[in-house]
Amino acid sequence: MNRRPGFLTYGLLSAFLIGSAYPLWWSFVVGSGTNATRGETLPLIPGGNFLANAIKVLDAIPFWKALGNSIIVSGIVTVSVVTFATLAGYAFAKLRFRGRDGLMVFVIATLAIPTQLGIIPLFIVMRQLGWTGTLGAVIVPTLVTAFGVFFMRQYLVDVIPDELIEAARVDGANQFRVFLTVAVPAARPAMAILGLFTFMATWTDFLWPLIVLPPNNPTLQTALSQLQSGYYIDYSIVLTGAVMATIPLLVLFIGAGRQLIAGIMAGAVKG
Amino acid sequence: MSSTTLTRRQRLSRLDVKASPYLYVAPFFVLFGLVGLFPLVYTFVVSLREWDLLKGPGEWVGLTNFANVLTDRFFWNSIGNTISIFFLSAVPQLIVALLLAAVLDQHLKAKTFWRMSVLLPYVVTPVAVTLIFTSIFNEADGLANNLLNLIGIADVQWKHDTLASHIAIATMVNWRWTGYNALILLAAMQAVPRDLYESAALDGAGAARRFFSVTIPSIRPTLIFVVITATIGGLQIFAEPRLFDVSNAGGIGGADRQFQTTVLYLWEMAFFRRDFGEAAAIAWLLFLLIVAFGLINFAISRRIATGEQRVESRRVRRALARKAGAR
């Protein structure tokens, strides 16, 4: 097992890397090329039309508004999910109260429930409130997640020693002060990971924003989908749009890729 | 006087201790109840009525909506498509992710680079993935057919042929998720004690034998987790079929509904045909299907490679903890 991996390993990994990266690169090459580029079997070299096509994308869809909307929605949802998950997760992990275990079982049971299937009543309620068409209609349904609570509880149960809470209490700190000065600093790494994944999930969401937002007030995902709504599809513009919409997450990936990987792999270390 | 202030402070402190936990969990339960559970339960109420998107609620009709849906061939078509796409994505994805994880579970140079390269497709959103692959699977001059022509295979009708369209959509799902799942499985593999491999090697087990007899049984809880999340997600697939070949079918899953999934049919029923009652019935039936699939998967995965009964409950707990890291 301790043998150094050889040619076969790196060959497989390289093949997988090409499979992962080439569709993206191909989109950029075709998006920056001419109509002839797409006919080529394996185009590799980008052309000079990316900016021209990008301007066409900006004409076709409200790209900047959509980008702003996505940032607002994902930002607010992330702050909310992380805040409420940390509060509840801390209570479940470290405080004693009647009904705690029963409520925790409830949280775990709801983890696997596909809440997406509640869209019809959600739509009825949003319309009655007059919220359809506004960002509020997209934000409110995802303000908390059962998964977030579960995740924070699992993290905090081991990471904060009970003695630390006792000590802070003895020093005269009230419960909320203990939460702010003991729990939050300890929870920070888990909060970052939960925040990252919540942001990604909200950013990616498509079905619900498509239902409640009009074409002139979209998120990035619903705006992007408008690019191929016409009968004639100009693929170089569609692909340019796909690349443009991917750039923000690509930047996030380059900056926080290590944390993403750590987050995906984190669960296995504990437990 | 000092004694009364003290007791008041004590009383406040006791109130603080008793009430705080409830205040901390309350926002979650209130919000989750309002926007998560209530809509799900109320879906059932809607499914028992005539309910038009524009005209609003009508008469109570009992289980008529369910009866209509269950005798609707488009519904069964969508269920068949969903399950077909699910298997075409889940099975190859799991096999490749397992192999990839085993390859990554070695003393690699530039470990982080390879892990990041595997995760790259995950940052492309499903909508962008679909736009890219719709172009790749374009029947006239897309990349997929170009490459197939290269090895002497004639053009495939990726959008018109039922099976081909399912393969195309499954490819989108696989491209985005395989690396992600490989990293989850990799994490589980790294937790397997190395001396287990060494003693197996001493007993004469080759690499393949070690993989099937040591690795797979040891990471079983994680496998169960990956399969169940893939099921819950896979059976609700929407963006890919919605945006594949929009120009020919208005985005309802192909001119002959050859790749219309159930969530897409639910969407069509609610917002094109404006029948909220039947759409709600579809939502509930799909909900039951997802629960049933989850339980079946759980039962099957538990059977695979059993053997270490004693650590069972610890395993399950670990699996849940892994779930925490996985989303």
XYZ file of C-alpha atoms in Angstrom:
598
model
C 0.000 0.000 0.000
C 2.880 2.327 0.638
C 4.220 2.018 -2.845
C 4.489 5.318 -4.659
C 1.708 5.514 -7.222
C 2.952 5.239 -10.763
C 2.132 6.138 -14.290
C -1.275 4.456 -14.275
C -2.515 6.532 -11.338
C -1.441 9.849 -12.771
C -2.694 8.823 -16.196
C -6.164 8.104 -14.786
C -6.199 11.326 -12.806
C -5.116 13.326 -15.833
C -7.831 11.732 -17.945
C -10.357 12.662 -15.300
C -8.981 16.194 -15.138
C -9.443 16.566 -18.889
C -12.983 15.258 -18.616
C -13.719 17.741 -15.830
C -12.119 20.758 -17.410
C -12.600 20.334 -21.146
C -16.375 20.978 -21.320
C -15.767 24.306 -19.577
C -12.818 25.148 -21.798
C -14.788 24.069 -24.863
C -17.579 26.470 -23.840
C -15.072 29.288 -23.642
C -13.482 28.375 -26.961
C -16.819 28.153 -28.753
C -18.121 31.237 -26.971
C -15.142 33.217 -28.148
C -14.983 31.772 -31.623
C -17.029 32.110 -34.773
C -19.887 29.890 -35.895
C -17.351 27.697 -37.645
C -15.585 26.895 -34.361
C -18.390 24.693 -33.144
C -18.118 22.527 -36.227
C -14.523 21.651 -35.426
C -14.050 18.269 -33.832
C -11.877 19.313 -30.912
C -11.426 23.087 -30.875
C -8.684 24.076 -28.443
C -7.752 27.672 -29.129
C -10.088 30.498 -28.129
C -11.008 33.128 -30.689
C -11.344 36.856 -30.279
C -15.111 37.217 -30.047
C -15.647 36.685 -26.337
C -16.170 40.356 -25.520
C -18.443 40.867 -28.499
C -20.544 37.880 -27.430
C -20.478 39.019 -23.816
C -22.001 42.323 -24.898
C -24.713 40.396 -26.750
C -25.405 38.457 -23.556
C -25.701 41.718 -21.616
C -28.197 42.926 -24.235
C -30.233 39.746 -24.157
C -30.649 39.296 -20.405
C -30.455 41.620 -17.359
C -27.141 40.062 -16.378
C -25.951 42.628 -13.833
C -29.313 42.857 -12.124
C -29.440 39.063 -11.972
C -25.924 38.907 -10.546
C -26.856 41.484 -7.910
C -30.041 39.599 -7.057
C -28.155 36.333 -6.695
C -25.626 37.968 -4.399
C -28.365 39.538 -2.257
C -30.434 36.351 -2.030
C -27.515 34.014 -1.372
C -25.931 36.456 1.087
C -29.046 36.951 3.209
C -29.938 33.260 3.189
C -26.396 32.321 4.175
C -26.287 34.740 7.125
C -29.708 33.592 8.283
C -29.077 29.861 7.976
C -25.718 30.095 9.736
C -27.033 32.326 12.543
C -30.107 30.276 13.385
C -28.289 26.967 12.903
C -25.528 28.035 15.288
C -28.032 29.202 17.909
C -30.127 26.047 17.746
C -27.131 23.751 17.267
C -25.505 25.186 20.383
C -28.686 24.714 22.422
C -28.984 21.099 21.264
C -25.320 20.372 21.846
C -24.666 22.061 25.155
C -27.776 23.199 27.014
C -30.164 21.049 29.007
C -33.853 21.534 28.509
C -36.988 19.487 28.629
C -37.865 17.949 25.279
C -34.372 18.344 23.872
C -33.919 14.782 22.661
C -37.369 14.594 21.135
C -36.863 17.844 19.248
C -33.472 16.665 17.988
C -34.998 13.454 16.653
C -37.506 15.651 14.850
C -34.685 17.661 13.264
C -32.956 14.477 12.084
C -36.205 13.049 10.740
C -36.800 16.157 8.632
C -33.299 16.016 7.112
C -34.399 13.707 4.339
C -37.701 15.427 3.584
C -37.763 16.935 0.103
C -39.257 20.308 1.063
C -39.051 21.290 -2.595
C -42.287 19.376 -3.055
C -44.168 22.026 -1.042
C -43.928 24.597 -3.829
C -47.644 24.756 -4.599
C -48.889 25.956 -1.187
C -45.780 28.122 -0.958
C -46.743 29.786 -4.206
C -50.348 30.259 -3.046
C -49.171 31.887 0.188
C -46.611 34.108 -1.536
C -49.225 35.341 -3.978
C -51.675 36.062 -1.183
C -49.000 38.085 0.599
C -48.265 39.902 -2.646
C -44.631 38.791 -2.533
C -44.421 37.041 -5.891
C -41.992 38.869 -8.133
C -39.922 40.117 -5.198
C -36.681 38.744 -3.823
C -38.411 38.189 -0.480
C -40.353 35.326 -2.030
C -37.061 33.608 -2.888
C -35.332 34.386 0.393
C -37.953 33.526 3.008
C -38.517 29.820 2.195
C -34.831 29.002 2.725
C -34.062 31.052 5.834
C -33.439 27.908 7.914
C -32.440 24.336 7.138
C -32.681 21.245 9.310
C -29.355 20.189 7.926
C -27.683 23.348 9.245
C -28.938 22.706 12.773
C -27.830 19.086 12.638
C -24.426 20.039 11.271
C -23.747 22.681 13.945
C -24.936 20.404 16.722
C -22.615 17.622 15.590
C -19.707 20.010 15.491
C -20.320 21.816 18.772
C -21.067 18.763 20.875
C -17.394 17.771 20.921
C -15.638 21.022 20.405
C -16.775 22.999 23.478
C -15.796 21.576 26.862
C -18.662 21.829 29.375
C -16.195 23.236 31.937
C -15.668 26.282 29.764
C -19.383 27.063 29.828
C -19.487 26.453 33.601
C -16.565 28.785 34.122
C -18.155 31.559 32.116
C -21.401 31.109 34.049
C -19.560 31.278 37.372
C -17.974 34.514 36.216
C -21.490 35.907 36.022
C -22.049 35.810 32.281
C -25.666 35.266 31.267
C -26.576 32.566 28.762
C -26.473 34.767 25.706
C -23.097 36.145 26.715
C -21.772 32.625 27.051
C -23.096 31.891 23.588
C -21.359 34.931 22.111
C -18.043 34.617 23.943
C -17.628 30.829 24.175
C -19.781 29.135 21.531
C -19.408 31.461 18.560
C -15.597 31.585 18.559
C -15.467 27.793 18.868
C -18.044 27.355 16.117
C -16.332 29.590 13.606
C -14.745 26.905 11.372
C -18.025 25.007 11.104
C -19.900 28.254 10.476
C -17.571 29.002 7.570
C -18.134 25.587 6.008
C -21.893 25.705 6.496
C -21.912 29.224 5.063
C -19.952 28.170 1.996
C -22.287 25.282 1.214
C -25.426 27.262 1.934
C -24.222 30.008 -0.379
C -23.518 27.510 -3.158
C -26.856 25.749 -2.735
C -28.825 29.006 -2.788
C -26.856 30.335 -5.733
C -27.603 27.136 -7.645
C -31.331 27.054 -6.933
C -33.458 27.148 -10.070
C -36.984 25.723 -9.715
C -38.368 28.096 -7.077
C -36.879 31.353 -8.438
C -38.183 30.343 -11.873
C -41.677 30.091 -10.411
C -41.836 33.272 -8.338
C -39.593 35.727 -10.194
C -40.497 37.463 -13.474
C -37.990 37.601 -16.367
C -37.133 41.230 -15.605
C -36.169 40.563 -11.977
C -34.344 37.228 -12.162
C -31.566 35.473 -10.299
C -28.494 34.559 -12.294
C -29.782 31.021 -12.906
C -33.197 32.032 -14.207
C -31.664 34.832 -16.299
C -29.249 32.351 -17.818
C -32.070 30.022 -18.757
C -33.636 32.850 -20.802
C -30.680 32.744 -23.162
C -32.082 29.730 -24.934
C -35.755 30.513 -24.733
C -36.053 31.658 -28.354
C -36.766 29.354 -31.242
C -33.404 30.027 -32.810
C -30.528 29.379 -30.455
C -27.175 31.042 -30.957
C -24.933 28.640 -29.115
C -21.937 30.936 -29.025
C -24.001 33.442 -27.020
C -25.509 30.757 -24.803
C -22.070 29.364 -24.025
C -20.611 32.813 -23.438
C -23.410 33.381 -20.923
C -22.702 30.046 -19.234
C -19.036 30.959 -18.918
C -19.824 34.449 -17.606
C -22.172 33.023 -14.986
C -19.567 30.483 -13.927
C -16.810 33.034 -13.350
C -18.028 34.182 -9.881
C -18.146 30.618 -8.547
C -14.847 29.826 -10.214
C -13.293 32.717 -8.323
C -14.889 31.437 -5.113
C -13.560 27.974 -5.934
C -10.005 29.167 -6.442
C -10.145 31.170 -3.215
C -12.001 28.689 -1.025
C -11.528 25.356 -2.812
C -9.505 23.932 0.062
C -12.297 24.751 2.517
C -14.848 23.213 0.164
C -12.848 20.007 0.011
C -12.351 20.066 3.778
C -16.085 20.598 4.214
C -17.017 17.700 1.969
C -14.539 15.448 3.726
C -15.029 16.800 7.265
C -17.762 14.479 8.424
C -15.587 11.418 8.103
C -13.014 12.670 10.564
C -15.471 13.051 13.392
C -18.222 10.925 14.801
C -32.531 44.800 51.113
C -29.474 43.078 49.805
C -31.169 39.708 50.207
C -34.142 40.715 48.026
C -31.946 41.956 45.181
C -29.997 38.755 45.390
C -33.075 36.613 45.084
C -34.350 38.680 42.234
C -31.072 38.233 40.461
C -31.179 34.541 41.224
C -34.686 34.350 39.892
C -33.667 36.167 36.719
C -30.710 33.877 36.356
C -32.888 30.812 36.729
C -35.294 32.179 34.142
C -32.312 32.825 31.885
C -31.162 29.218 32.227
C -34.616 27.790 31.681
C -35.839 29.978 28.858
C -32.677 30.521 26.815
C -32.529 27.087 25.146
C -36.083 27.467 23.913
C -35.374 30.944 22.608
C -32.357 29.609 20.712
C -34.176 26.754 19.011
C -37.414 28.697 18.481
C -36.398 30.652 15.342
C -35.513 27.421 13.595
C -38.689 25.596 14.527
C -40.992 28.536 13.817
C -39.459 29.288 10.419
C -39.083 25.657 9.455
C -42.661 24.970 10.436
C -43.914 27.905 8.385
C -41.918 27.492 5.184
C -40.883 23.836 5.307
C -43.461 21.638 6.966
C -46.662 23.624 6.563
C -46.412 23.770 2.736
C -45.761 20.052 2.600
C -48.782 19.236 4.749
C -50.937 21.805 3.006
C -50.035 20.202 -0.319
C -52.251 17.344 0.793
C -55.145 19.740 1.468
C -54.739 21.281 -1.992
C -54.668 17.820 -3.542
C -58.177 17.148 -2.196
C -59.742 20.107 -3.994
C -60.318 21.562 -7.393
C -57.817 24.389 -7.422
C -57.076 26.521 -10.467
C -53.940 28.659 -10.613
C -55.964 31.745 -11.503
C -59.464 31.073 -10.163
C -58.314 29.778 -6.795
C -59.830 26.996 -4.694
C -62.970 25.237 -5.846
C -64.893 22.204 -4.626
C -63.629 19.434 -2.401
C -63.279 16.382 -4.585
C -61.857 13.783 -2.254
C -59.259 11.593 -3.896
C -60.343 12.387 -7.459
C -57.094 14.205 -8.216
C -55.104 11.184 -7.115
C -57.276 8.905 -9.239
C -56.773 11.183 -12.239
C -53.036 11.278 -11.796
C -52.745 7.540 -11.298
C -54.585 6.889 -14.566
C -52.676 9.577 -16.444
C -50.185 8.059 -18.877
C -48.092 11.226 -18.868
C -47.609 10.775 -15.134
C -46.377 7.202 -15.551
C -44.247 8.301 -18.483
C -42.618 10.887 -16.228
C -42.061 8.320 -13.469
C -40.454 5.939 -15.965
C -38.206 8.688 -17.308
C -37.222 9.793 -13.809
C -36.286 6.281 -12.740
C -34.447 5.584 -15.981
C -32.399 8.793 -15.710
C -31.818 8.072 -12.039
C -30.319 4.640 -12.718
C -28.281 5.891 -15.666
C -26.748 8.491 -13.400
C -26.548 6.805 -9.997
C -24.983 3.493 -11.012
C -22.103 4.661 -13.246
C -21.534 7.627 -10.964
C -21.132 5.448 -7.897
C -18.796 3.010 -9.630
C -16.583 5.736 -11.073
C -16.608 7.692 -7.802
C -15.477 4.572 -5.929
C -12.635 3.953 -8.365
C -11.658 7.603 -8.350
C -11.639 7.674 -4.564
C -9.427 4.573 -4.501
C -7.043 6.265 -6.947
C -6.979 9.426 -4.837
C -6.421 7.384 -1.668
C -2.699 7.000 -2.342
C 0.427 8.956 -1.571
C -0.054 11.412 -4.396
C 2.103 14.307 -5.353
C 0.142 17.576 -5.474
C -2.710 16.004 -3.509
C -4.738 19.212 -3.217
C -4.407 19.933 -6.920
C -5.905 16.570 -7.875
C -8.696 16.895 -5.350
C -9.571 20.332 -6.652
C -9.475 19.130 -10.234
C -11.980 16.431 -9.353
C -14.292 18.971 -7.711
C -14.144 21.542 -10.510
C -17.449 20.606 -12.217
C -19.274 21.042 -8.911
C -18.921 24.836 -9.133
C -20.727 24.939 -12.454
C -24.425 25.324 -11.640
C -26.916 22.816 -13.085
C -28.344 25.532 -15.350
C -24.907 26.324 -16.780
C -24.112 22.609 -17.007
C -27.290 22.067 -19.000
C -26.572 24.958 -21.363
C -23.080 23.608 -21.983
C -24.174 20.007 -22.493
C -27.193 20.943 -24.592
C -24.673 22.411 -26.956
C -22.323 19.437 -26.641
C -25.205 17.068 -27.422
C -26.490 19.160 -30.300
C -27.420 16.630 -32.963
C -26.105 18.439 -36.029
C -22.613 19.502 -35.002
C -22.173 19.091 -31.269
C -18.981 17.887 -29.636
C -20.465 14.506 -28.660
C -21.394 13.505 -32.206
C -18.151 14.953 -33.567
C -16.189 12.687 -31.255
C -18.369 9.671 -32.071
C -17.904 10.295 -35.801
C -14.185 10.265 -35.192
C -14.353 6.633 -34.095
C -16.749 5.727 -36.857
C -20.086 5.921 -35.032
C -22.916 7.682 -36.846
C -24.699 10.693 -35.334
C -26.850 9.895 -32.298
C -30.235 11.607 -31.949
C -29.480 12.891 -28.447
C -32.647 14.948 -28.180
C -35.183 12.880 -30.082
C -34.302 9.373 -29.082
C -35.637 8.441 -25.640
C -32.712 6.410 -24.335
C -30.133 8.737 -25.873
C -31.777 11.751 -24.249
C -31.754 9.974 -20.882
C -28.069 9.215 -21.332
C -27.396 12.858 -22.220
C -29.175 14.115 -19.096
C -27.534 11.482 -16.905
C -24.186 12.613 -18.289
C -24.865 16.143 -17.046
C -25.647 14.848 -13.566
C -22.635 12.548 -13.576
C -20.276 15.242 -14.775
C -21.248 17.563 -11.940
C -21.480 15.063 -9.059
C -18.970 12.234 -9.579
C -15.980 14.121 -8.192
C -17.987 15.433 -5.262
C -19.065 11.932 -4.268
C -15.552 10.632 -4.820
C -14.301 13.081 -2.186
C -16.896 11.873 0.337
C -15.884 8.279 -0.330
C -12.217 9.248 -0.178
C -12.721 10.702 3.287
C -14.274 7.427 4.408
C -11.439 5.405 2.837
C -8.837 7.444 4.661
C -10.474 6.529 7.952
C -9.892 2.814 7.278
C -6.990 1.655 9.495
C -3.942 0.998 7.338
C -2.973 -2.164 9.225
C -6.149 -3.807 7.911
C -4.678 -3.514 4.419
C -1.286 -4.684 5.558
C -2.599 -7.839 7.193
C -4.767 -8.538 4.152
C -1.699 -8.133 1.950
C 0.250 -10.491 4.206
C -2.554 -13.018 3.759
C -1.897 -12.807 0.050
C -4.811 -10.604 -1.000
C -4.158 -8.633 -4.170
C -5.201 -5.019 -4.755
C -8.608 -5.924 -6.167
C -9.314 -8.375 -3.352
C -8.302 -5.789 -0.733
C -10.597 -3.256 -2.378
C -13.633 -5.540 -2.252
C -12.955 -7.276 1.060
C -11.502 -4.460 3.132
C -12.342 -1.082 1.591
C -15.961 -1.617 0.564
C -17.159 -3.168 3.857
C -15.341 -0.503 5.859
C -16.899 2.443 4.066
C -20.387 0.968 3.882
C -22.133 3.658 5.987
C -20.742 6.350 3.709
C -21.827 4.367 0.672
C -25.341 4.194 2.111
C -25.277 7.919 2.672
C -24.090 8.683 -0.854
C -26.719 6.394 -2.365
C -29.536 7.928 -0.322
C -28.620 11.545 -1.072
C -28.219 10.627 -4.745
C -31.720 9.132 -4.608
C -33.350 12.132 -2.950
C -31.668 14.518 -5.381
C -31.916 12.309 -8.462
C -35.651 11.725 -8.211
C -36.262 15.505 -8.096
C -34.242 16.368 -11.193
C -35.660 19.448 -12.907
C -33.230 21.988 -14.382
C -31.588 19.550 -16.792
C -34.739 18.196 -18.502
C -36.365 21.647 -18.320
C -33.563 23.306 -20.289
C -32.552 20.468 -22.599
C -33.892 21.150 -26.087
C -36.125 24.110 -25.171
C -36.654 25.184 -28.773
C -38.519 22.029 -29.760
C -40.809 21.439 -26.825
C -41.188 24.641 -24.847
C -39.168 23.132 -22.060
C -41.522 20.383 -20.967
C -39.128 17.549 -21.645
C -39.091 16.834 -25.350
C -41.634 16.925 -28.154
C -42.961 13.501 -27.113
C -42.144 14.031 -23.437
C -39.393 11.522 -23.964
C -37.332 13.016 -21.150
C -40.006 14.687 -19.042
C -39.283 13.958 -15.377
C -41.883 13.978 -12.621
C -40.924 17.332 -11.084
C -41.043 18.791 -14.596
C -44.498 17.288 -15.091
C -45.538 18.693 -11.717
C -44.353 22.113 -12.870
C -46.210 21.780 -16.174
C -49.395 20.679 -14.394
C -49.274 23.603 -11.951
C -48.114 26.467 -14.121
C -48.981 25.522 -17.711
C -52.203 23.608 -17.166
C -52.981 25.611 -14.003
C -54.318 22.576 -12.181
C -52.979 22.981 -8.652
C -55.124 20.102 -7.350
C -53.577 17.486 -9.614
C -50.141 19.062 -9.295
C -50.389 18.706 -5.516
C -51.387 15.063 -5.935
C -48.305 14.535 -8.125
C -46.149 16.162 -5.428
C -47.472 13.791 -2.776
C -47.076 10.702 -4.950
C -43.522 11.701 -5.762
C -42.898 12.272 -2.069
C -44.042 8.709 -1.323
C -41.883 7.373 -4.155
C -38.816 9.132 -2.771
C -39.442 7.751 0.717
C -39.970 4.253 -0.712
C -36.798 4.456 -2.807
C -34.846 5.711 0.179
C -35.991 2.762 2.297
C -35.301 0.219 -0.459
C -31.833 1.640 -1.011
C -31.163 1.565 2.682
C -32.215 -2.080 2.899
C -30.119 -3.099 -0.118
C -27.017 -1.195 0.908
C -27.205 -2.704 4.386
C -27.162 -6.171 2.862
C -24.066 -5.444 0.814
C -20.967 -6.599 2.550
C -22.394 -7.194 5.992
C -20.177 -8.840 8.508
C -19.336 -6.509 11.315
C -22.576 -6.466 13.241
C -21.080 -5.348 16.513
C -20.043 -1.922 15.383
C -23.315 -1.405 13.594
C -24.834 1.333 15.746
C -21.569 3.220 15.900
C -21.397 2.998 12.157
C -24.816 4.496 11.754
C -23.902 7.329 14.044
C -20.764 7.903 12.055
C -22.710 7.872 8.857
C -24.929 10.605 10.200
C -21.917 12.612 11.212
C -20.489 12.144 7.759
C -23.672 13.416 6.342
C -22.886 16.600 8.209
C -19.683 17.088 6.270
C -21.130 16.052 3.025
C -23.596 18.671 1.989
